[in-house]
CSV table of C-alpha atoms and ligand atoms in Angstrom, one decimal:
chain,number,residue,atom,x,y,z
A,4,MET,CA,-6.0,17.3,26.9
A,5,ILE,CA,-6.0,14.8,24.0
A,6,LEU,CA,-4.0,15.1,20.8
A,7,SER,CA,-5.1,13.0,17.8
A,8,ILE,CA,-3.0,12.0,14.8
A,9,GLU,CA,-4.4,10.7,11.5
A,10,THR,CA,-2.3,9.4,8.6
A,11,ALA,CA,-4.0,6.3,7.3
A,12,THR,CA,-5.0,7.7,4.0
A,13,THR,CA,-3.5,10.2,1.6
A,14,ALA,CA,-4.9,12.8,4.0
A,15,CYS,CA,-3.0,14.0,7.0
A,16,ALA,CA,-5.1,15.4,9.9
A,17,ALA,CA,-4.8,16.1,13.6
A,18,GLY,CA,-7.1,17.1,16.4
A,19,LEU,CA,-7.2,18.4,19.9
A,20,ALA,CA,-9.8,17.8,22.7
A,21,GLY,CA,-10.1,19.2,26.2
A,22,GLY,CA,-12.8,20.4,28.5
A,23,GLN,CA,-15.9,20.7,26.3
A,24,ARG,CA,-14.0,21.7,23.2
A,25,SER,CA,-12.6,19.7,20.3
A,26,VAL,CA,-11.1,20.7,17.0
A,27,GLU,CA,-9.6,19.0,14.0
A,28,ALA,CA,-7.8,20.1,11.0
A,29,LEU,CA,-7.0,18.6,7.6
A,30,LEU,CA,-3.3,19.4,7.2
A,31,ALA,CA,-2.9,18.1,3.6
A,32,SER,CA,-4.8,15.8,1.4
A,33,ASP,CA,-2.0,14.8,-1.0
A,34,ARG,CA,0.2,12.4,1.1
A,35,ARG,CA,2.6,15.1,2.4
A,36,HIS,CA,2.5,13.6,5.9
A,37,VAL,CA,6.2,14.0,6.7
A,38,GLU,CA,6.1,17.6,5.7
A,39,VAL,CA,2.8,18.8,7.4
A,40,LEU,CA,2.2,16.7,10.5
A,41,VAL,CA,4.5,18.2,13.1
A,42,PRO,CA,4.0,21.9,12.0
A,43,GLY,CA,0.2,21.1,11.8
A,44,ILE,CA,0.2,19.9,15.4
A,45,GLN,CA,2.1,23.0,16.5
A,46,GLY,CA,-0.4,25.2,14.7
A,47,LEU,CA,-3.4,23.5,16.4
A,48,LEU,CA,-1.7,23.9,19.8
A,49,ALA,CA,-0.9,27.5,19.2
A,50,ALA,CA,-4.5,28.3,18.1
A,51,TRP,CA,-6.0,26.5,21.1
A,52,PRO,CA,-3.8,28.0,22.8
A,53,ALA,CA,-1.9,25.2,24.6
A,54,THR,CA,1.5,23.5,24.5
A,55,LEU,CA,2.6,19.9,24.2
A,56,ARG,CA,3.0,19.9,28.0
A,57,ASP,CA,-0.8,20.1,28.3
A,58,VAL,CA,-1.3,16.9,26.3
A,59,SER,CA,-1.9,14.0,28.6
A,60,ARG,CA,-3.0,11.5,26.0
A,61,ILE,CA,-2.2,10.9,22.3
A,62,VAL,CA,-4.6,9.0,20.1
A,63,VAL,CA,-3.2,7.7,16.9
A,64,ASP,CA,-4.8,5.9,14.0
A,65,TYR,CA,-2.5,2.9,13.5
A,66,GLY,CA,-4.2,1.5,10.4
A,67,PRO,CA,-4.8,-0.3,8.3
A,68,GLY,CA,-4.0,2.2,5.5
A,69,LEU,CA,-1.4,3.9,3.6
A,70,PHE,CA,2.0,2.5,4.5
A,71,THR,CA,4.0,5.7,4.0
A,72,GLY,CA,1.5,7.7,6.0
A,73,LEU,CA,1.2,5.3,8.9
A,74,ARG,CA,4.8,5.0,9.6
A,75,VAL,CA,5.0,8.8,9.9
A,76,GLY,CA,1.9,9.0,12.1
A,77,VAL,CA,2.8,6.2,14.4
A,78,ALA,CA,6.5,7.2,14.8
A,79,THR,CA,5.4,10.8,15.5
A,80,ALA,CA,2.9,9.7,18.1
A,81,ARG,CA,5.4,7.4,19.8
A,82,ALA,CA,8.1,10.1,19.8
A,83,LEU,CA,5.7,12.7,21.3
A,84,ALA,CA,4.4,10.3,23.9
A,85,GLU,CA,8.0,9.5,24.9
A,86,ALA,CA,9.0,13.2,25.1
A,87,THR,CA,6.0,14.4,27.0
A,88,GLY,CA,5.1,11.4,29.1
A,89,ALA,CA,1.6,11.4,27.6
A,90,GLU,CA,-0.3,8.1,27.4
A,91,LEU,CA,-0.4,6.5,23.9
A,92,VAL,CA,-3.6,5.0,22.6
A,93,GLY,CA,-4.3,3.3,19.2
A,94,VAL,CA,-7.5,3.3,17.2
A,95,THR,CA,-8.0,1.6,13.9
A,96,SER,CA,-9.0,3.5,10.8
A,97,LEU,CA,-11.9,1.1,10.3
A,98,GLU,CA,-13.5,1.6,13.7
A,99,VAL,CA,-13.2,5.3,13.3
A,100,TYR,CA,-15.1,5.1,10.0
A,101,ALA,CA,-17.7,2.9,11.5
A,102,THR,CA,-18.2,5.3,14.4
A,103,GLN,CA,-18.4,8.2,11.9
A,104,ALA,CA,-21.3,6.3,10.2
A,105,ALA,CA,-23.0,5.8,13.6
A,106,ALA,CA,-22.6,9.6,14.3
A,107,ARG,CA,-24.5,10.3,11.1
A,108,GLY,CA,-27.4,8.1,12.2
A,109,VAL,CA,-26.6,5.0,10.3
A,110,THR,CA,-27.7,1.8,12.0
A,111,GLY,CA,-27.5,-1.9,11.1
A,112,ALA,CA,-24.8,-3.5,8.9
A,113,VAL,CA,-21.9,-1.2,8.1
A,114,VAL,CA,-18.7,-2.2,6.3
A,115,ALA,CA,-15.8,0.2,6.8
A,116,VAL,CA,-13.5,0.3,3.8
A,117,VAL,CA,-10.0,1.8,3.5
A,118,ASP,CA,-8.3,2.0,0.1
A,119,GLY,CA,-5.6,-0.7,0.4
A,120,ARG,CA,-4.0,0.3,-2.9
A,121,ARG,CA,-3.0,-2.2,-5.6
A,122,GLY,CA,-6.6,-3.0,-6.4
A,123,GLU,CA,-7.6,-4.1,-2.9
A,124,LEU,CA,-9.5,-2.8,0.1
A,125,PHE,CA,-9.0,-3.1,3.9
A,126,ALA,CA,-12.5,-4.0,5.1
A,127,GLN,CA,-14.3,-4.8,8.3
A,128,PRO,CA,-18.0,-5.3,9.0
A,129,PHE,CA,-19.7,-3.7,12.0
A,130,ALA,CA,-23.2,-3.8,13.5
A,131,LEU,CA,-24.3,-0.3,14.5
A,132,GLY,CA,-26.9,-0.1,17.3
A,133,ASP,CA,-26.4,1.3,20.8
A,134,GLU,CA,-22.7,0.4,20.3
A,135,VAL,CA,-20.4,0.0,17.3
A,136,GLU,CA,-19.7,-3.7,17.4
A,137,ALA,CA,-17.1,-5.4,15.1
A,138,LEU,CA,-18.5,-8.5,13.6
A,139,ASP,CA,-15.2,-9.8,12.1
A,140,ALA,CA,-11.5,-9.0,11.9
A,141,PRO,CA,-10.2,-6.6,9.3
A,142,ARG,CA,-9.3,-8.2,6.0
A,143,VAL,CA,-7.7,-7.5,2.7
A,144,VAL,CA,-10.3,-8.0,-0.1
A,145,THR,CA,-10.8,-7.0,-3.7
A,146,PRO,CA,-13.8,-4.6,-4.2
A,147,ARG,CA,-15.4,-7.3,-6.4
A,148,ASP,CA,-15.2,-10.0,-3.8
A,149,LEU,CA,-16.5,-7.7,-1.1
A,150,ALA,CA,-19.4,-6.6,-3.4
A,151,GLU,CA,-20.2,-10.2,-4.2
A,152,HIS,CA,-20.2,-11.2,-0.6
A,153,TRP,CA,-22.7,-8.6,0.3
A,154,ALA,CA,-24.8,-9.0,-2.8
A,155,GLY,CA,-26.1,-12.3,-1.4
A,156,GLY,CA,-27.8,-10.7,1.6
A,157,ALA,CA,-31.2,-9.0,1.3
A,158,SER,CA,-30.7,-6.6,4.2
A,159,PRO,CA,-29.3,-3.1,3.7
A,160,VAL,CA,-25.7,-2.4,4.1
A,161,THR,CA,-23.7,0.8,4.3
A,162,PHE,CA,-20.1,1.0,3.0
A,163,VAL,CA,-18.2,3.9,4.7
A,164,GLY,CA,-14.7,5.3,4.1
A,165,ASP,CA,-12.3,6.4,1.4
A,166,GLY,CA,-12.5,2.9,-0.1
A,167,ALA,CA,-16.2,3.5,-0.8
A,168,ILE,CA,-15.2,6.6,-2.8
A,169,ARG,CA,-12.6,4.9,-4.9
A,170,TYR,CA,-14.7,1.9,-5.5
A,171,ALA,CA,-18.2,3.5,-5.4
A,172,ARG,CA,-19.0,1.8,-8.7
A,173,ASP,CA,-18.3,-1.8,-7.4
A,174,LEU,CA,-19.8,-1.3,-4.0
A,175,GLY,CA,-22.7,0.8,-5.0
A,176,ALA,CA,-23.8,-2.0,-7.3
A,177,VAL,CA,-24.7,-4.2,-4.3
A,178,PRO,CA,-28.5,-4.3,-3.9
A,179,ALA,CA,-29.7,-2.3,-0.9
A,180,ALA,CA,-26.3,-0.8,-0.5
A,181,THR,CA,-25.5,2.8,0.4
A,182,CYS,CA,-22.0,4.3,0.1
A,183,LEU,CA,-21.3,6.9,2.7
A,184,LEU,CA,-18.5,9.0,1.3
A,185,VAL,CA,-16.2,9.9,4.2
A,186,PRO,CA,-12.8,10.8,2.8
A,187,TRP,CA,-10.6,10.3,5.8
A,188,PRO,CA,-11.0,9.1,9.4
A,189,SER,CA,-12.0,12.0,11.7
A,190,PRO,CA,-9.5,12.8,14.5
A,191,VAL,CA,-12.4,14.1,16.6
A,192,THR,CA,-14.1,10.7,16.3
A,193,ALA,CA,-10.8,9.0,17.0
A,194,MET,CA,-10.4,11.0,20.2
A,195,ALA,CA,-14.0,10.0,21.3
A,196,ILE,CA,-13.0,6.4,20.9
A,197,GLY,CA,-9.5,6.8,22.3
A,198,ALA,CA,-10.6,8.7,25.4
A,199,ARG,CA,-12.2,5.5,26.8
A,200,ARG,CA,-9.4,3.1,25.9
A,201,GLU,CA,-6.5,1.9,27.9
A,202,ALA,CA,-3.0,3.0,26.9
A,203,ALA,CA,-0.9,0.4,25.1
A,204,PRO,CA,2.1,0.2,22.8
A,205,VAL,CA,1.1,1.0,19.2
A,206,HIS,CA,2.5,-0.6,16.0
A,207,PRO,CA,1.3,0.1,12.5
A,208,LEU,CA,-1.3,-2.4,11.2
A,209,TYR,CA,-0.4,-3.2,7.7
A,210,LEU,CA,-2.7,-6.2,7.4
A,211,ARG,CA,-1.0,-7.7,4.4
A,212,GLU,CA,2.0,-8.6,6.6
A,213,ALA,CA,0.4,-11.7,8.1
A,214,ASP,CA,0.0,-13.3,4.7
A,215,ALA,CA,3.3,-12.0,3.5
A,216,VAL,CA,5.3,-13.2,6.4
A,217,ALA,CA,4.0,-16.7,5.9
A,218,ASN,CA,4.8,-16.4,2.2
A,219,PHE,CA,8.3,-15.2,3.0
A,220,ALA,CA,9.0,-17.9,5.5
A,221,THR,CA,8.0,-20.8,3.3
A,222,ARG,CA,10.2,-19.7,0.4
A,223,SER,CA,13.6,-21.1,0.7
A,224,ARG,CA,16.6,-19.5,-0.8
A,225,PRO,CA,18.3,-21.2,-3.7
B,19,MET,CA,-0.1,-17.5,-20.6
B,20,SER,CA,2.5,-18.2,-23.2
B,21,ALA,CA,6.3,-18.1,-23.0
B,22,ARG,CA,8.6,-16.1,-25.2
B,23,ARG,CA,11.8,-17.8,-26.1
B,24,CYS,CA,14.9,-15.7,-25.8
B,25,ALA,CA,17.9,-17.5,-27.2
B,26,ARG,CA,20.5,-14.7,-26.7
B,27,PRO,CA,20.8,-11.8,-24.2
B,28,GLU,CA,19.7,-9.4,-27.0
B,29,ASP,CA,16.4,-11.3,-27.3
B,30,THR,CA,15.8,-10.9,-23.5
B,31,VAL,CA,16.6,-7.2,-23.8
B,32,ALA,CA,14.1,-7.0,-26.7
B,33,ALA,CA,11.5,-8.7,-24.5
B,34,GLY,CA,12.0,-6.0,-21.9
B,35,ARG,CA,11.5,-3.3,-24.5
B,36,ALA,CA,8.3,-5.1,-25.6
B,37,LEU,CA,6.9,-5.1,-22.0
B,38,ALA,CA,7.9,-1.4,-21.5
B,39,ALA,CA,5.5,-0.5,-24.3
B,40,TRP,CA,2.6,-1.8,-22.3
B,41,LEU,CA,3.5,-0.3,-19.0
B,42,ALA,CA,1.5,2.6,-17.4
B,43,PRO,CA,2.1,4.7,-14.3
B,44,GLY,CA,1.5,2.7,-11.1
B,45,ASP,CA,2.5,-0.6,-12.6
B,46,VAL,CA,4.4,-3.1,-10.6
B,47,VAL,CA,6.3,-5.8,-12.4
B,48,VAL,CA,7.5,-8.9,-10.5
B,49,LEU,CA,10.4,-10.8,-12.0
B,50,THR,CA,10.8,-14.4,-10.8
B,51,GLY,CA,13.5,-17.0,-11.7
B,52,ALA,CA,16.8,-18.4,-10.6
B,53,LEU,CA,20.0,-16.5,-10.3
B,54,GLY,CA,21.4,-15.8,-13.7
B,55,ALA,CA,18.1,-16.4,-15.4
B,56,GLY,CA,18.2,-13.0,-17.1
B,57,LYS,CA,16.1,-10.7,-14.9
B,58,THR,CA,18.7,-7.9,-14.8
B,59,VAL,CA,19.3,-8.3,-18.5
B,60,PHE,CA,15.5,-8.0,-19.0
B,61,ALA,CA,15.5,-4.9,-16.8
B,62,THR,CA,17.9,-3.1,-19.1
B,63,GLY,CA,15.5,-3.6,-21.9
B,64,VAL,CA,12.5,-2.3,-19.9
B,65,ALA,CA,14.7,0.7,-18.9
B,66,ALA,CA,15.7,1.4,-22.5
B,67,GLY,CA,12.0,1.2,-23.5
B,68,LEU,CA,11.0,3.7,-20.9
B,69,GLY,CA,13.8,6.1,-21.9
B,70,VAL,CA,16.3,5.6,-19.1
B,71,ARG,CA,19.6,7.0,-20.2
B,72,GLU,CA,21.9,5.8,-17.5
B,73,ARG,CA,23.3,2.3,-17.2
B,74,VAL,CA,21.1,-0.2,-15.4
B,75,THR,CA,23.0,-2.7,-13.2
B,76,SER,CA,21.9,-5.1,-10.5
B,77,PRO,CA,20.6,-3.2,-7.5
B,78,THR,CA,21.3,-6.2,-5.3
B,79,PHE,CA,23.2,-4.3,-2.7
B,80,THR,CA,21.0,-1.2,-2.6
B,81,LEU,CA,17.7,-3.1,-2.8
B,82,VAL,CA,16.2,-0.4,-4.9
B,83,ARG,CA,17.5,2.2,-7.4
B,84,PRO,CA,15.4,4.9,-9.0
B,85,HIS,CA,16.1,5.8,-12.7
B,86,ALA,CA,14.7,8.9,-14.3
B,87,CYS,CA,12.8,8.1,-17.5
B,88,ALA,CA,12.0,10.1,-20.6
B,89,ASN,CA,8.8,8.9,-22.3
B,90,ASP,CA,5.4,10.3,-23.4
B,91,ARG,CA,3.4,8.0,-21.1
B,92,GLY,CA,3.7,9.8,-17.8
B,93,ILE,CA,6.2,7.4,-16.4
B,94,ALA,CA,8.8,9.6,-14.8
B,95,THR,CA,10.7,7.1,-12.7
B,96,LEU,CA,11.6,3.4,-12.9
B,97,TYR,CA,12.2,1.8,-9.5
B,98,HIS,CA,14.4,-1.2,-10.1
B,99,ALA,CA,14.5,-3.4,-7.0
B,100,ASP,CA,16.1,-6.7,-6.1
B,101,LEU,CA,14.9,-8.6,-3.1
B,102,TYR,CA,17.4,-11.4,-3.2
B,103,ARG,CA,19.3,-10.2,-0.2
B,104,VAL,CA,16.4,-9.1,2.0
B,105,GLU,CA,16.2,-10.9,5.3
B,106,SER,CA,12.8,-10.0,6.5
B,107,LEU,CA,9.5,-8.9,5.1
B,108,ASP,CA,9.8,-5.7,7.1
B,109,GLU,CA,12.6,-4.6,4.8
B,110,VAL,CA,10.4,-5.2,1.7
B,111,ALA,CA,7.4,-3.4,3.3
B,112,ASP,CA,9.7,-0.5,4.3
B,113,LEU,CA,10.5,0.1,0.6
B,114,ALA,CA,6.8,0.9,0.1
B,115,LEU,CA,7.2,0.2,-3.6
B,116,GLY,CA,3.5,-0.3,-4.2
B,117,GLU,CA,2.8,3.2,-3.0
B,118,LEU,CA,5.9,4.9,-4.4
B,119,VAL,CA,4.8,4.1,-8.0
B,120,GLU,CA,1.3,5.3,-7.7
B,121,GLU,CA,1.7,8.8,-9.0
B,122,SER,CA,4.0,8.6,-12.0
B,123,ALA,CA,6.4,5.6,-11.7
B,124,VAL,CA,6.7,1.9,-12.3
B,125,ALA,CA,8.5,-0.7,-10.3
B,126,LEU,CA,10.5,-3.7,-11.6
B,127,ILE,CA,11.2,-6.1,-8.8
B,128,GLU,CA,13.7,-9.0,-9.1
B,129,TRP,CA,12.8,-11.8,-6.7
B,130,GLY,CA,9.5,-9.9,-6.3
B,131,GLU,CA,7.6,-13.0,-5.3
B,132,ARG,CA,9.2,-12.6,-1.9
B,133,GLY,CA,6.8,-9.6,-1.3
B,134,ASP,CA,3.9,-11.1,-3.1
B,135,ALA,CA,1.2,-10.3,-0.6
B,136,LEU,CA,2.3,-6.6,-0.7
B,137,TRP,CA,1.7,-6.1,-4.4
B,138,GLY,CA,-2.0,-7.1,-4.5
B,139,PRO,CA,-3.7,-8.8,-7.4
B,140,VAL,CA,-3.0,-6.1,-9.9
B,141,HIS,CA,0.6,-6.5,-11.0
B,142,TRP,CA,2.6,-7.9,-13.9
B,143,GLU,CA,4.7,-11.0,-13.5
B,144,VAL,CA,7.5,-12.3,-15.8
B,145,ARG,CA,8.6,-15.9,-15.0
B,146,PHE,CA,12.0,-16.8,-16.2
B,147,THR,CA,13.0,-20.4,-16.8
B,148,LEU,CA,16.3,-21.4,-18.4
B,149,ASP,CA,17.5,-24.3,-20.4
B,150,ASP,CA,21.2,-23.8,-21.1
B,151,GLU,CA,21.4,-20.5,-23.1
B,152,VAL,CA,17.7,-20.3,-23.9
B,153,ARG,CA,15.5,-18.3,-21.6
B,154,GLU,CA,11.7,-18.8,-21.6
B,155,LEU,CA,9.8,-15.8,-20.4
B,156,ALA,CA,6.2,-16.3,-19.4
B,157,LEU,CA,4.2,-13.1,-18.9
B,158,VAL,CA,1.2,-12.8,-16.6
B,159,VAL,CA,-0.8,-9.7,-17.4
B,160,PRO,CA,-2.6,-7.9,-14.6
B,161,PRO,CA,-6.4,-8.5,-14.5
B,162,GLY,CA,-8.4,-6.0,-16.5
B,163,ARG,CA,-5.6,-5.1,-18.8
B,164,ALA,CA,-5.4,-5.7,-22.6
B,165,PRO,CA,-3.8,-9.0,-23.5
B,166,ALA,CA,-0.1,-8.9,-24.4
B,167,THR,CA,-0.6,-9.5,-28.1
B,168,GLY,CA,2.6,-10.4,-29.8
B,169,TRP,CA,4.5,-11.4,-26.6
B,170,ALA,CA,4.9,-15.0,-27.8
B,171,PRO,CA,4.0,-16.7,-31.0
C,312,ADP,N1,19.2,-15.8,-23.6
C,312,ADP,C1,19.7,-15.1,-22.6
C,312,ADP,N2,19.0,-14.1,-22.0
C,312,ADP,C2,19.5,-13.4,-20.9
C,312,ADP,N3,20.7,-13.6,-20.4
C,312,ADP,C3,21.5,-14.6,-21.0
C,312,ADP,C4,21.0,-15.3,-22.1
C,312,ADP,N4,22.0,-16.2,-22.5
C,312,ADP,C5,23.0,-15.9,-21.6
C,312,ADP,N5,22.7,-15.0,-20.8
C,312,ADP,C6,23.6,-14.5,-19.7
C,312,ADP,O1,23.0,-14.8,-18.4
C,312,ADP,C7,23.3,-13.9,-17.5
C,312,ADP,C8,22.0,-13.4,-16.9
C,312,ADP,O2,22.3,-12.5,-15.8
C,312,ADP,P1,21.3,-11.6,-15.0
C,312,ADP,O3,20.4,-10.9,-16.0
C,312,ADP,O4,22.1,-10.8,-14.1
C,312,ADP,O5,20.4,-12.7,-14.2
C,312,ADP,P2,19.5,-12.5,-12.9
C,312,ADP,O6,19.3,-11.0,-12.8
C,312,ADP,O7,18.2,-13.2,-13.3
C,312,ADP,O8,20.2,-13.1,-11.8
C,312,ADP,C9,24.0,-12.8,-18.2
C,312,ADP,O9,25.4,-12.9,-17.9
C,312,ADP,C10,23.7,-13.0,-19.6
C,312,ADP,O10,24.8,-12.6,-20.5
C,313,MG,MG1,19.6,-9.7,-11.1
């Protein structure tokens, strides 16, 4: 069976899938990832009922998102994979949101948006048709710049994710825009994506790092 | 952006107190300037303005030090950080200062420009330049906040 771990937002969630069944649980919504994640996984397994030994694949959302959440989620996923021999698969918060939009019947242009804190969003555009196709890499943008970018186009666009809740005012002002209010990436959706993906090492995706590393390297010490 | 002239250490402390009056929970303040420019002296003024009782010293070796605050503006903690000795950006990211402050704290970060991309566009910056004893403190107010009236003549 598959275990899914979600910590990219202030919400902490987990899910299980096996046979024809899948479940997910919101473990806490107020950034208590450290405290609730492992007991929450144990609770889900007990309710199934199953044990960690039954888990053959672990799907973890590796970001972008809340730094303090992701390091708990990714470290836990890695440790569990190590301990059980389960395969480890990463999915991004943004592709999970886009896929959730697709599951709700949205088609066409979709921009997945995660609250990046400090007045910024992590955003990635997708085209939703038969597939969920990424049109560009994930980026750090201000809500205003993102809104401005999409205000130019005449065709409808859907913003989906927790970022669309926090910045509903900026993003909703875009003509022909819809904000789909999905508060956290769904573990069940993550498992649907992760079931078809090859196992690979997973590292948290912080997104600001690329910029920041360059910035760090170019600054010489006095 | 105008600079406030601080001729003596006491003036730099007073500048810190002045900034403290404008701070709100969630704020990040980046302090930039050479060694000895007065960043830590300024930090003692901010701390005093936020109601920190204990002594504030340079957190150079600990990277970040939390101070409990007593004020009526919902700022319960002042995180005083110094990135002078950090070797890699991972160390800065690991502090997660931008997220730590969100609920009810503010962060004051010496050499904060080393983690610039982590703070986002919404942060304060105080740029220190020194000319002998006189320090000039230029203040950059976060976008969307009231101008810092009275910071400099
Ligand atoms: N006008 C001034 N403002 C601040 N500090 C001053 C001033 N004039 C002299 N000093 C001295 O400069 C030093 C500043 O040190 P510090 O605040 O630790 O610098 P930094 O943290 O920027 O490295 C202190 O020893 C202080 O007494
Ligand atoms: Mg100092």
